[in-house]
Each structure stands twice: as C-alpha cells, then as structure tokens.
XYZ file of C-alpha atoms in Angstrom:
568
model
C 18.725 -8.006 -21.697
C 16.685 -9.509 -18.876
C 13.287 -11.050 -19.514
C 11.443 -8.356 -17.518
C 13.274 -5.585 -19.331
C 12.568 -7.122 -22.719
C 8.850 -7.345 -21.886
C 8.811 -3.761 -20.552
C 10.394 -2.471 -23.755
C 7.839 -4.418 -25.769
C 4.774 -3.038 -23.966
C 6.191 0.491 -24.386
C 7.019 -0.147 -28.058
C 4.883 2.770 -29.322
C 6.655 5.231 -27.014
C 10.062 3.778 -27.909
C 9.286 4.205 -31.599
C 8.484 7.875 -30.982
C 11.804 8.342 -29.207
C 13.769 6.592 -31.922
C 12.108 8.710 -34.600
C 13.811 11.715 -33.008
C 17.180 10.215 -33.966
C 16.035 10.218 -37.587
C 15.079 13.892 -37.404
C 18.436 14.885 -35.897
C 20.074 13.943 -39.204
C 19.046 17.318 -40.677
C 21.470 19.021 -38.285
C 18.980 20.589 -35.896
C 18.417 20.154 -32.181
C 15.439 18.035 -31.150
C 14.102 18.206 -27.556
C 11.831 15.507 -26.142
C 10.017 15.682 -22.805
C 9.462 12.172 -21.383
C 6.959 12.451 -18.528
C 5.697 9.668 -16.277
C 5.059 8.539 -12.724
C 7.640 6.558 -10.745
C 7.832 3.026 -12.142
C 6.164 3.897 -15.439
C 9.203 2.754 -17.445
C 11.095 5.993 -18.230
C 14.565 4.717 -17.336
C 14.143 1.504 -19.331
C 13.053 3.452 -22.404
C 16.010 5.796 -22.038
C 18.384 2.822 -21.876
C 16.854 1.302 -25.007
C 17.109 4.663 -26.785
C 20.753 5.075 -25.759
C 21.577 1.617 -27.131
C 19.896 2.423 -30.434
C 21.690 5.775 -30.689
C 25.071 4.202 -29.974
C 24.414 1.583 -32.654
C 23.794 4.435 -35.130
C 27.121 6.088 -34.288
C 25.795 8.827 -31.966
C 27.811 10.037 -29.025
C 25.615 9.248 -25.998
C 25.859 11.260 -22.774
C 23.643 10.555 -19.774
C 23.102 12.384 -16.490
C 20.880 11.707 -13.484
C 19.743 14.523 -11.202
C 20.424 13.964 -7.513
C 18.344 15.773 -4.857
C 21.465 15.887 -2.673
C 23.143 18.150 -5.273
C 20.596 20.959 -5.110
C 23.309 23.332 -3.922
C 25.722 22.496 -6.753
C 25.211 24.907 -9.655
C 24.647 23.178 -12.990
C 25.427 19.706 -11.603
C 23.325 17.974 -14.274
C 25.386 19.491 -17.096
C 28.628 18.985 -15.191
C 27.826 15.252 -15.345
C 27.217 15.525 -19.089
C 30.508 17.311 -19.721
C 32.444 14.919 -17.505
C 31.118 11.999 -19.541
C 31.994 13.823 -22.765
C 35.562 14.400 -21.565
C 35.940 10.659 -21.127
C 34.876 10.106 -24.763
C 36.711 13.037 -26.379
C 39.335 11.920 -28.900
C 41.303 15.202 -29.065
C 43.266 16.906 -26.322
C 42.018 20.319 -27.417
C 38.405 19.248 -27.087
C 39.057 17.761 -23.668
C 40.634 21.013 -22.487
C 37.709 23.047 -23.782
C 35.160 20.736 -22.154
C 37.037 20.875 -18.883
C 37.118 24.667 -18.957
C 33.360 24.942 -19.513
C 32.677 22.318 -16.835
C 34.775 24.301 -14.325
C 32.979 27.511 -15.224
C 29.603 25.893 -14.672
C 30.598 24.160 -11.432
C 32.220 27.320 -10.059
C 29.420 29.696 -10.897
C 27.351 31.051 -8.043
C 24.025 32.680 -8.812
C 21.719 33.143 -5.786
C 18.807 33.938 -8.126
C 19.208 30.598 -9.891
C 20.360 32.263 -13.103
C 21.879 30.556 -16.109
C 25.645 29.899 -15.825
C 27.648 30.527 -19.029
C 24.995 29.404 -21.561
C 26.778 30.935 -24.539
C 29.976 28.938 -24.093
C 28.043 25.700 -23.630
C 25.908 26.329 -26.724
C 28.969 27.249 -28.782
C 30.688 24.072 -27.646
C 27.729 21.965 -28.731
C 27.544 23.674 -32.150
C 31.261 23.371 -32.868
C 31.893 19.800 -31.780
C 28.656 17.914 -32.515
C 29.187 16.468 -35.956
C 28.081 12.839 -36.175
C 25.126 13.184 -33.826
C 24.863 13.634 -30.084
C 22.240 12.239 -27.692
C 22.029 13.858 -24.266
C 19.737 12.018 -21.840
C 18.770 13.877 -18.668
C 16.894 11.701 -16.169
C 14.977 12.639 -12.993
C 15.168 16.306 -14.000
C 12.458 17.126 -11.444
C 15.238 16.840 -8.829
C 17.765 19.059 -10.673
C 19.337 22.184 -9.159
C 18.193 25.677 -10.269
C 21.348 26.263 -12.344
C 20.795 23.097 -14.362
C 17.153 24.039 -14.953
C 18.229 27.502 -16.126
C 20.690 25.993 -18.610
C 18.034 23.582 -19.825
C 15.548 26.418 -20.273
C 18.145 28.224 -22.424
C 18.582 25.177 -24.666
C 14.811 24.794 -25.049
C 14.120 28.417 -25.955
C 17.166 28.927 -28.166
C 18.041 25.593 -29.785
C 21.587 25.093 -31.018
C 22.365 24.490 -34.676
C 23.728 20.993 -34.241
C 22.583 17.377 -34.697
C 21.604 17.115 -31.045
C 18.816 15.034 -29.478
C 18.062 16.206 -25.941
C 15.713 13.973 -23.910
C 14.377 15.352 -20.617
C 12.751 12.735 -18.340
C 10.893 13.785 -15.215
C 7.987 13.063 -12.861
C 5.315 15.712 -13.422
C 3.920 15.503 -9.879
C 7.350 16.325 -8.422
C 8.558 18.784 -11.027
C 9.075 22.420 -9.952
C 6.914 25.009 -11.663
C 9.934 26.488 -13.427
C 10.679 23.202 -15.214
C 7.041 22.668 -16.208
C 6.790 26.256 -17.458
C 9.969 25.928 -19.510
C 8.830 22.677 -21.132
C 5.371 24.133 -21.829
C 7.033 27.149 -23.437
C 9.108 24.843 -25.624
C 5.950 23.038 -26.710
C 4.352 26.357 -27.659
C 7.440 27.369 -29.623
C 7.523 24.031 -31.391
C 10.994 23.171 -30.045
C 9.834 20.457 -27.644
C 7.885 17.236 -28.193
C 6.085 15.642 -25.240
C 5.763 11.878 -24.719
C 3.716 10.871 -21.680
C 3.881 7.374 -20.199
C 0.348 6.681 -19.016
C -1.056 3.609 -17.325
C -0.834 0.328 -19.182
C -4.149 -0.970 -20.437
C -5.205 -4.534 -19.637
C -3.852 -5.960 -22.893
C -0.382 -4.506 -22.375
C -0.408 -5.519 -18.701
C -1.161 -9.099 -19.761
C 1.746 -8.947 -22.219
C 4.083 -7.714 -19.488
C 2.967 -10.464 -17.091
C 3.031 -13.086 -19.849
C -0.516 -14.084 -18.881
C -3.794 -14.136 -20.832
C -5.794 -10.927 -20.564
C -8.821 -13.033 -19.586
C -7.019 -14.577 -16.596
C -8.666 -13.331 -13.348
C -5.211 -12.883 -11.859
C -4.221 -10.523 -14.670
C -7.273 -8.381 -14.022
C -6.644 -8.294 -10.267
C -2.976 -7.401 -10.641
C -3.708 -4.766 -13.276
C -6.282 -3.175 -10.983
C -4.101 -3.208 -7.893
C -0.970 -1.997 -9.699
C -2.953 0.951 -11.144
C -1.528 0.004 -14.538
C 2.031 0.808 -13.392
C 4.616 -1.627 -14.876
C 6.929 -1.614 -11.852
C 4.114 -2.247 -9.359
C 2.597 -4.819 -11.700
C 5.755 -6.953 -11.727
C 6.293 -6.429 -7.999
C 2.781 -7.555 -7.055
C 3.101 -10.592 -9.325
C 6.161 -11.641 -7.314
C 4.851 -10.689 -3.872
C 1.536 -12.515 -4.325
C 2.394 -15.225 -6.883
C -0.619 -17.428 -6.134
C -3.275 -14.751 -5.701
C -5.915 -15.001 -8.409
C -8.416 -12.521 -7.077
C -9.632 -10.980 -3.857
C -8.062 -8.052 -2.076
C -4.330 -7.860 -2.807
C -4.326 -4.081 -2.567
C -6.483 -4.158 0.565
C -4.169 -6.709 2.122
C -1.185 -4.516 1.404
C -3.022 -1.453 2.625
C -3.745 -2.986 6.033
C -0.422 -4.898 6.084
C -2.224 -8.237 6.291
C -2.526 -11.223 4.052
C 0.993 -11.353 2.604
C 3.099 -14.526 2.587
C 5.276 -14.788 5.745
C 8.455 -14.502 3.674
C 7.134 -11.780 1.383
C 9.692 -9.143 0.465
C 9.776 -6.362 -2.059
C 11.604 -7.305 -5.266
C 15.117 -5.814 -5.303
C 14.440 -3.434 -8.171
C 11.388 -1.921 -6.517
C 13.081 -1.778 -3.099
C 16.068 0.100 -4.572
C 13.720 2.387 -6.451
C 11.821 3.346 -3.305
C 14.804 3.472 -0.935
C 16.394 6.084 -3.192
C 13.337 8.282 -2.753
C 13.282 7.850 1.021
C 16.988 8.567 1.406
C 16.456 12.326 0.946
C 14.073 12.617 3.920
C 15.058 14.248 7.175
C 14.422 12.676 10.629
C 11.148 14.540 11.257
C 9.875 13.716 7.764
C 10.706 10.061 8.383
C 8.835 10.127 11.691
C 5.690 11.617 10.177
C 5.857 9.263 7.188
C 6.248 6.256 9.510
C 3.221 7.417 11.516
C 1.293 7.724 8.253
C 2.344 4.148 7.371
C 0.971 2.926 10.714
C -2.295 4.831 10.331
C -2.612 3.729 6.723
C -5.509 5.526 5.071
C -7.410 8.814 5.276
C -4.346 10.660 6.554
C -5.147 13.977 8.198
C -2.809 16.235 10.222
C -4.564 15.606 13.542
C -4.500 11.823 13.204
C -0.913 11.640 11.962
C 0.210 13.993 14.725
C -1.465 11.796 17.357
C 0.261 8.645 16.087
C 3.634 10.351 15.563
C 3.541 12.109 18.932
C 4.114 15.531 17.370
C 2.160 18.759 16.990
C -0.608 19.157 14.465
C 1.135 22.177 12.898
C 4.313 20.196 12.305
C 2.387 17.224 10.941
C 0.454 19.494 8.560
C 3.635 21.122 7.262
C 5.460 17.828 6.746
C 2.454 16.172 5.090
C 2.544 18.990 2.532
C 6.250 18.299 1.951
C 5.591 14.574 1.505
C 2.857 15.324 -1.026
C 5.278 17.493 -3.000
C 7.686 14.541 -3.018
C 4.797 12.372 -4.317
C 5.172 9.842 -1.501
C 1.653 10.850 -0.468
C -1.145 11.999 -2.737
C -4.461 13.787 -2.126
C -7.424 11.425 -1.995
C -10.114 12.078 -4.561
C -13.135 13.756 -3.037
C -11.448 14.085 0.365
C -9.304 16.684 2.158
C -7.061 13.856 3.355
C -4.063 12.098 1.834
C -3.001 8.524 1.124
C 0.165 6.763 0.026
C 1.049 6.848 -3.662
C 0.659 3.063 -3.621
C 0.330 0.434 -0.839
C 3.768 -0.913 -1.790
C 5.264 2.441 -0.792
C 3.501 2.224 2.558
C 4.770 -1.320 3.000
C 8.410 -0.273 2.543
C 8.055 2.694 4.912
C 6.320 0.544 7.530
C 8.860 -2.259 7.240
C 11.720 0.192 7.757
C 10.349 1.632 11.024
C 11.567 0.412 14.418
C 9.396 -2.534 15.532
C 9.064 -1.370 19.159
C 8.094 2.121 18.055
C 5.558 0.609 15.647
C 3.796 -1.364 18.402
C 3.406 1.787 20.520
C 2.289 3.756 17.475
C -0.443 1.197 16.754
C -1.752 1.610 20.309
C -1.895 5.368 19.760
C -3.752 4.704 16.512
C -6.264 2.506 18.395
C -6.919 5.294 20.907
C -7.361 7.803 18.096
C -9.700 5.640 16.034
C -11.723 4.542 19.066
C -12.291 8.179 19.981
C -13.458 8.770 16.416
C -15.936 5.889 16.626
C -14.184 3.727 14.048
C -15.740 0.286 13.410
C -14.142 -2.920 14.667
C -12.774 -3.940 11.279
C -10.830 -0.660 11.164
C -9.379 -1.218 14.642
C -8.553 -4.896 14.188
C -5.384 -4.475 12.037
C -3.919 -2.118 14.638
C -4.708 -4.505 17.498
C -3.030 -7.333 15.625
C 0.110 -5.245 15.020
C 0.180 -3.963 18.622
C 0.104 -7.536 20.047
C -3.486 -8.711 20.713
C -4.427 -9.203 24.347
C -2.466 -6.362 25.922
C -5.743 -4.499 26.360
C -8.780 -6.330 27.855
C -10.967 -4.912 25.061
C -8.902 -6.485 22.271
C -10.749 -9.816 22.136
C -14.133 -8.097 21.921
C -13.018 -5.851 19.038
C -11.441 -8.742 17.111
C -14.567 -10.846 17.612
C -16.680 -7.982 16.289
C -14.362 -7.746 13.262
C -14.899 -11.475 12.720
C -18.663 -11.008 12.705
C -18.370 -8.101 10.241
C -16.329 -10.246 7.856
C -18.871 -13.062 8.140
C -21.706 -10.683 7.317
C -19.903 -9.684 4.121
C -19.226 -13.330 3.258
C -15.429 -13.041 3.579
C -14.649 -16.273 5.450
C -10.907 -15.928 4.836
C -10.808 -12.583 6.603
C -13.200 -13.828 9.291
C -10.898 -16.753 10.034
C -7.957 -14.387 10.277
C -9.653 -12.156 12.839
C -11.092 -15.105 14.746
C -7.597 -16.525 15.154
C -6.375 -13.142 16.369
C -9.262 -12.980 18.857
C -8.294 -16.381 20.260
C -4.704 -15.190 20.585
C -5.924 -12.134 22.468
C -7.885 -14.381 24.830
C -4.789 -16.447 25.468
C -2.860 -13.343 26.530
C -5.596 -11.290 28.113
C -7.294 -13.787 30.424
C -10.870 -15.110 30.444
C -13.499 -13.376 28.330
C -16.802 -12.155 29.720
C -19.940 -14.122 28.860
C -21.041 -11.825 26.062
C -17.691 -11.909 24.210
C -17.406 -15.656 24.747
C -20.882 -16.172 23.321
C -20.181 -14.074 20.260
C -16.841 -15.764 19.687
C -18.324 -19.260 19.914
C -21.170 -18.287 17.610
C -18.693 -16.913 15.071
C -16.566 -20.050 15.291
C -19.644 -22.196 14.771
C -20.670 -20.183 11.716
C -17.149 -20.473 10.336
C -17.275 -24.248 10.744
C -20.643 -24.394 8.991
C -19.469 -22.265 6.066
C -16.006 -23.716 5.523
C -16.402 -27.302 6.707
C -13.341 -26.893 8.941
C -13.839 -27.282 12.701
C -10.296 -26.282 13.693
C -11.189 -22.794 14.945
C -14.359 -24.022 16.625
C -12.381 -26.681 18.481
C -9.763 -24.133 19.519
C -12.466 -21.718 20.668
C -14.222 -24.314 22.825
C -10.900 -25.310 24.388
C -9.830 -21.714 25.036
C -13.182 -20.888 26.583
C -13.292 -24.089 28.615
C -16.346 -25.438 26.765
C -14.894 -28.695 25.492
C -17.011 -31.846 26.006
C -16.040 -34.005 28.972
C -17.479 -37.453 29.884
C -18.711 -36.245 33.254
C -20.777 -33.525 31.596
C -18.759 -30.701 33.179
C -18.842 -27.448 31.229
C -16.405 -24.959 32.633
C -17.546 -21.953 30.640
C -21.248 -22.787 30.521
C -21.940 -24.451 33.860
C -22.842 -21.269 35.702
C -20.318 -22.067 38.441
C -16.617 -21.574 39.007
C -14.278 -24.493 38.306
C -14.604 -27.008 41.115
C -17.917 -25.553 42.328
C -21.106 -27.506 42.980
C -23.292 -28.330 39.994
C -26.597 -26.521 39.600
C -29.666 -28.337 40.887
C -31.039 -30.918 38.491
C -34.577 -30.576 37.157
C -37.002 -32.686 35.198
C -35.955 -36.195 34.169
C -35.915 -39.357 36.213
C -32.134 -39.620 36.006
C -31.649 -36.296 37.722
C -30.891 -34.417 34.478
C -33.301 -32.249 32.531
C -35.984 -33.897 30.433
C -34.777 -34.224 26.850
C -31.124 -34.566 27.869
C -28.552 -35.092 25.156
C -25.304 -37.054 25.244
C -23.715 -37.407 28.694
C -26.864 -35.927 30.263
C -26.443 -32.439 28.734
C -29.747 -30.573 28.161
C -31.171 -29.809 24.706
C -33.304 -27.024 23.263
C -36.240 -29.447 22.989
C -37.100 -28.408 26.557
C -38.023 -24.910 25.365
C -41.231 -23.423 24.018
C -41.247 -22.139 20.457
C -40.639 -18.527 21.489
C -37.937 -19.479 24.007
C -36.152 -21.565 21.399
C -36.377 -18.750 18.848
C -34.813 -16.328 21.327
C -32.166 -18.888 22.361
C -31.177 -19.412 18.714
C -30.718 -15.686 18.214
C -28.779 -15.349 21.468
C -26.581 -18.167 20.221
C -25.481 -15.995 17.289
C -24.133 -13.414 19.738
C -27.014 -10.939 19.518
C -27.787 -8.847 22.602
C -31.217 -8.709 24.202
C -32.005 -5.330 22.642
C -31.008 -6.614 19.179
C -33.175 -9.720 19.635
C -36.070 -7.575 20.810
C -35.821 -5.304 17.772
C -35.696 -8.268 15.428
C -38.747 -10.006 16.958
C -40.808 -6.904 17.752
C -40.659 -7.513 21.521
C -39.472 -5.460 24.454
C -35.985 -6.059 25.801
C -37.567 -6.909 29.176
C -39.670 -9.664 27.576
C -36.565 -11.109 25.953
C -34.730 -11.120 29.303
C -37.652 -12.936 30.938
C -37.597 -15.626 28.250
C -33.830 -16.014 28.619
C -34.140 -16.341 32.412
C -36.748 -19.105 31.973
C -34.462 -20.765 29.444
C -31.597 -20.774 31.973
C -33.807 -22.435 34.581
C -35.135 -25.081 32.180
C -31.692 -25.973 30.878
C -29.915 -25.769 34.216
C -27.371 -23.188 33.046
C -26.348 -19.780 34.309
C -24.754 -17.744 31.507
C -24.994 -16.647 27.900
C -21.779 -18.535 27.107
C -23.391 -21.760 28.249
C -26.477 -21.018 26.155
C -24.347 -20.363 23.098
C -22.505 -23.602 23.691
C -25.789 -25.516 23.755
C -26.948 -23.856 20.549
C -23.643 -24.753 18.898
C -23.921 -28.348 20.070
C -27.519 -28.533 18.824
C -26.424 -27.399 15.370
C -23.545 -29.843 15.448
C -25.800 -32.787 16.209
C -28.331 -31.684 13.585
C -25.655 -31.579 10.908
C-alpha cells in the first residue's frame, strides 16, 4: 500500500468503517445495498479497494465492474463484467456454464426502451450460488448503460435472498435521473444505505498532507483544493514551496507555476479518462473555455472558439452535465470544476491555436471594458509586443498590482511589459513614464533595482557621463541638446551629478505636480487630486519643462526617479 493511499484510507476511516459494517450484516443471509456518492477525486475508488481487500480476507467472493461511457450502446455491460469475473472464479463447470448462459442473454438482449434484460435468471443465479458471501462493487455507475441501470433498479427494489453486499459508487452531479430516482426509492424502501463523501475538514486535510493543521500552507492548500483529497495531494506536489498567497488564482490564470510543473500522474490519468469521451466540437469549446478562464458565457466562448453562439450554448450545457464545468454561484455563467481541470485542458490544446485564441479573448474583453489585470494574462500567453497596445496594458496591470500591495504580481507584469517593449518598439512618453514610475516604486518596496535598471536601459534613460538622456532629452538620438539655462556652467541652476537638473529649481506647486506626474498620473488625474483645472496643471508642467531643460513626460519621470534615488 502506497503512503498516499494509506493516508487517504485513514482520513476516510469513518466512511470505511460504515462500508465494512455492511459485510457484518450480510452474514444474516440478506442482500445489503450501499450507495457511495462523491465528487471526482473524493476517494471513492480507494475506499472500494480497501473494502474489497477486507471482504476477500473474510472469505467473500469479490466481483468488481467499472462503467465505461464508451459502452453506452452495450446492453447490461456492467453486469456482463461482473459475470465474466465470476466465471473466472467459479470452481464448478456447471456454474461456469450457467454464468456464461446468463451473460450471453444479457449481452444479446436489445431493448430500445432501456428495459431490464432477464432479471429473473440473474436473481435466481445469485440466490442459488451465493453461499459464503458475495461482494459486488459497481464503480462509476453514473456512466452505465440503460440496461445495466434497469438491472440495478430491479436488484434495489426486489432484493435477493442471499448473503450479497452490493456497493454502487457514482458521481451525483453526473448521474442520470433514473439512477438517482432508483437509489432514492431504495432509501425509502429501506433497502439502500447512502454514504456520501463530503469535503475533508481542515483536520483531516492536515492528516492527509502530514502537516500540522496550524501550518499556513495546510490552510492554503485546503482552501484551494476545496477539501478534495485528490486535488489536495496534487496541489501539494505542484506547488511544494507555496505557503500562502494565490495558488488557486495562479492556476486559474495559468501563471505562477514552477517552469517544470506537471500534473501528478494519478490526477492526469483521472482527468484524461474524463476528457477521452469528448467529441471534436466539445473539445474545441472546452479549449476555448480554458483560454477564457472564468465567467464563461456562450457569447464569450463562441468568440474565442470561432463558433456560433447557439453551438457554444448547447455544448456548454453538455460540458456541465459531464461536470467538467459547473454553474457559478450567483451568476448565469459557468466555470471549471477546479483550476486543475482547466490546466489539463489548456495544456492539451495546440499551442499555435492557443496564441490566436488569446488574441480573440483580448478583443472580446477589451470590447467589454475589462480592466488591465484581466487582459494581462491573455497578452502574456499571446506573446507580448505583437500589438502596440500590449506594453500599456501590462504597465497598467503592474500599477494595479502595486495598488493592492502585491509586489510579486507587479514584478511579473512589469517584466512582461518590458518584454513587450522589446518586441513592439519604443513606447510613447506616457507609457514610458508610467513604466519607469512603477519600476521605481518596485525598487523602493522590494529593495531590488533589477527591474528599474532594465527599464531605464530599455527606455534609453540610463545615466551616461556626458549627461545624454535618450528618452528624456526632448530630442532624437544624435540631435542637438536643448538650450542651457540658469547656472554659470551652462547647465540649470541646482544641477545634479554630471550637470543634470534637479527638482530644486521648481516652486512648491510645480514640484508637487512634477512628483505626481512622476508616478504616471495624467494631467486630469493630477488636477482632480489637487483641486485644480487640467489647464493649470499643463501650464505648470510646461514651466517645469523649461526650467529643467527637458521636453517630455518620460524625461520628467526620469528626473523624479533620480531624485528619489539620491534621497534614499
């Protein structure tokens, strides 16, 4: 038994005890039916394996079957699996022949109405040949064919007189109404017991992770796994060093994972099996949903997928029935069952198609007036710099992250903005000013000047001994310098190192406005903050340019940054 499996069995000990108690009750020679309900990854299959091992140790004959969505057209396929397994264990030729005959009758039956194939012969077989105890485990019954569900309904409503334990495991969100109705009827009749695998509480999650419940990492993982054991173990492996923060958010926007991050094999196999039943159009719509990410609506998904809204609406309904997508609380839209599901779908899509799909998502979200921090992940995934607006949006996302105090995210978007500048050509003065201001604030908050240095180099604002300032000189490279004013050396009065001007030349109001402009604020924003008119602000900025011998906002921002640097 692996370590993870042992821990999973332990945290589900109460549920396992309930299942094992059924084996005790079978000893009186009556059929016992148990409904085991739970979401994907809740631990159903592991509990069934532990139960089967216990039953075998007690001398029960154990038969297991797994419903396959691909066998929907095969009548009674779930019970055909059970009988085939029984044939392999039968110790008498006569029993084998009888099992084979019933199996052929079930497999060969055709009932367009989904009726029950040969229930009497199956029930008689169970009553006559179940002596020492029989455990039948039916897993993933939500995916069973109509014939199998009809046979199961017969066994629930009219139990056989035999020491039989019948365990029916399914996912309630994906179960057809007929299965749910049959199990509910069994509960009303007293022939069926229900065991539901809910979310793990924090204490049991800590036990599964082998971490203290008070550890911040335990709390973060428990929150982001939604208490699901499979997701809990997967996130612990994907983000092994993450103690807190936004692991779910990072997964949701496909950012922030280690470069070599990969889904654990067990989870990947679990999810790939679900995706294997999808058709090409379902895969396309699901991939578009993975690109768009959150708040999935038919119009948006259709725009990203390049399909019609009617088709997107129909397929989104199908994906919700498969529980790959779920309705969002308080919203008419949908979202992925879990970000890990989105990650697998996204990772499996063609990379070239993904880049184009992200550009379509940018167009859609821009038309909807989405904020910069919503657009930024799509720009990053569509290759920053291919659109001249990319750098401005990424810079705005940087400023949003700084306002919320998230310097890690701000640094991420600032780096992406610099990449966009490298691909997209020179930035205009306003974007350059905002980018430099953001880089300066990052340096002040984190103590690292790496991004500030890169920004000044990319924008051509690096210090040079001759005092040249390519981004802030107010002239093209190689052009004549602006006329000198003020000081006896030909530079402005109050010049700093290498003759560069300082803000000491300005009046109090001019300096106040210059400082605000240095943070990337526009004239209207400065005016609103200071209770002035935008025209007054522009006049002050024009005077500031003349006093300092500069000709652009980028140059002003650079001077403000340098002033702060010297002061610190």
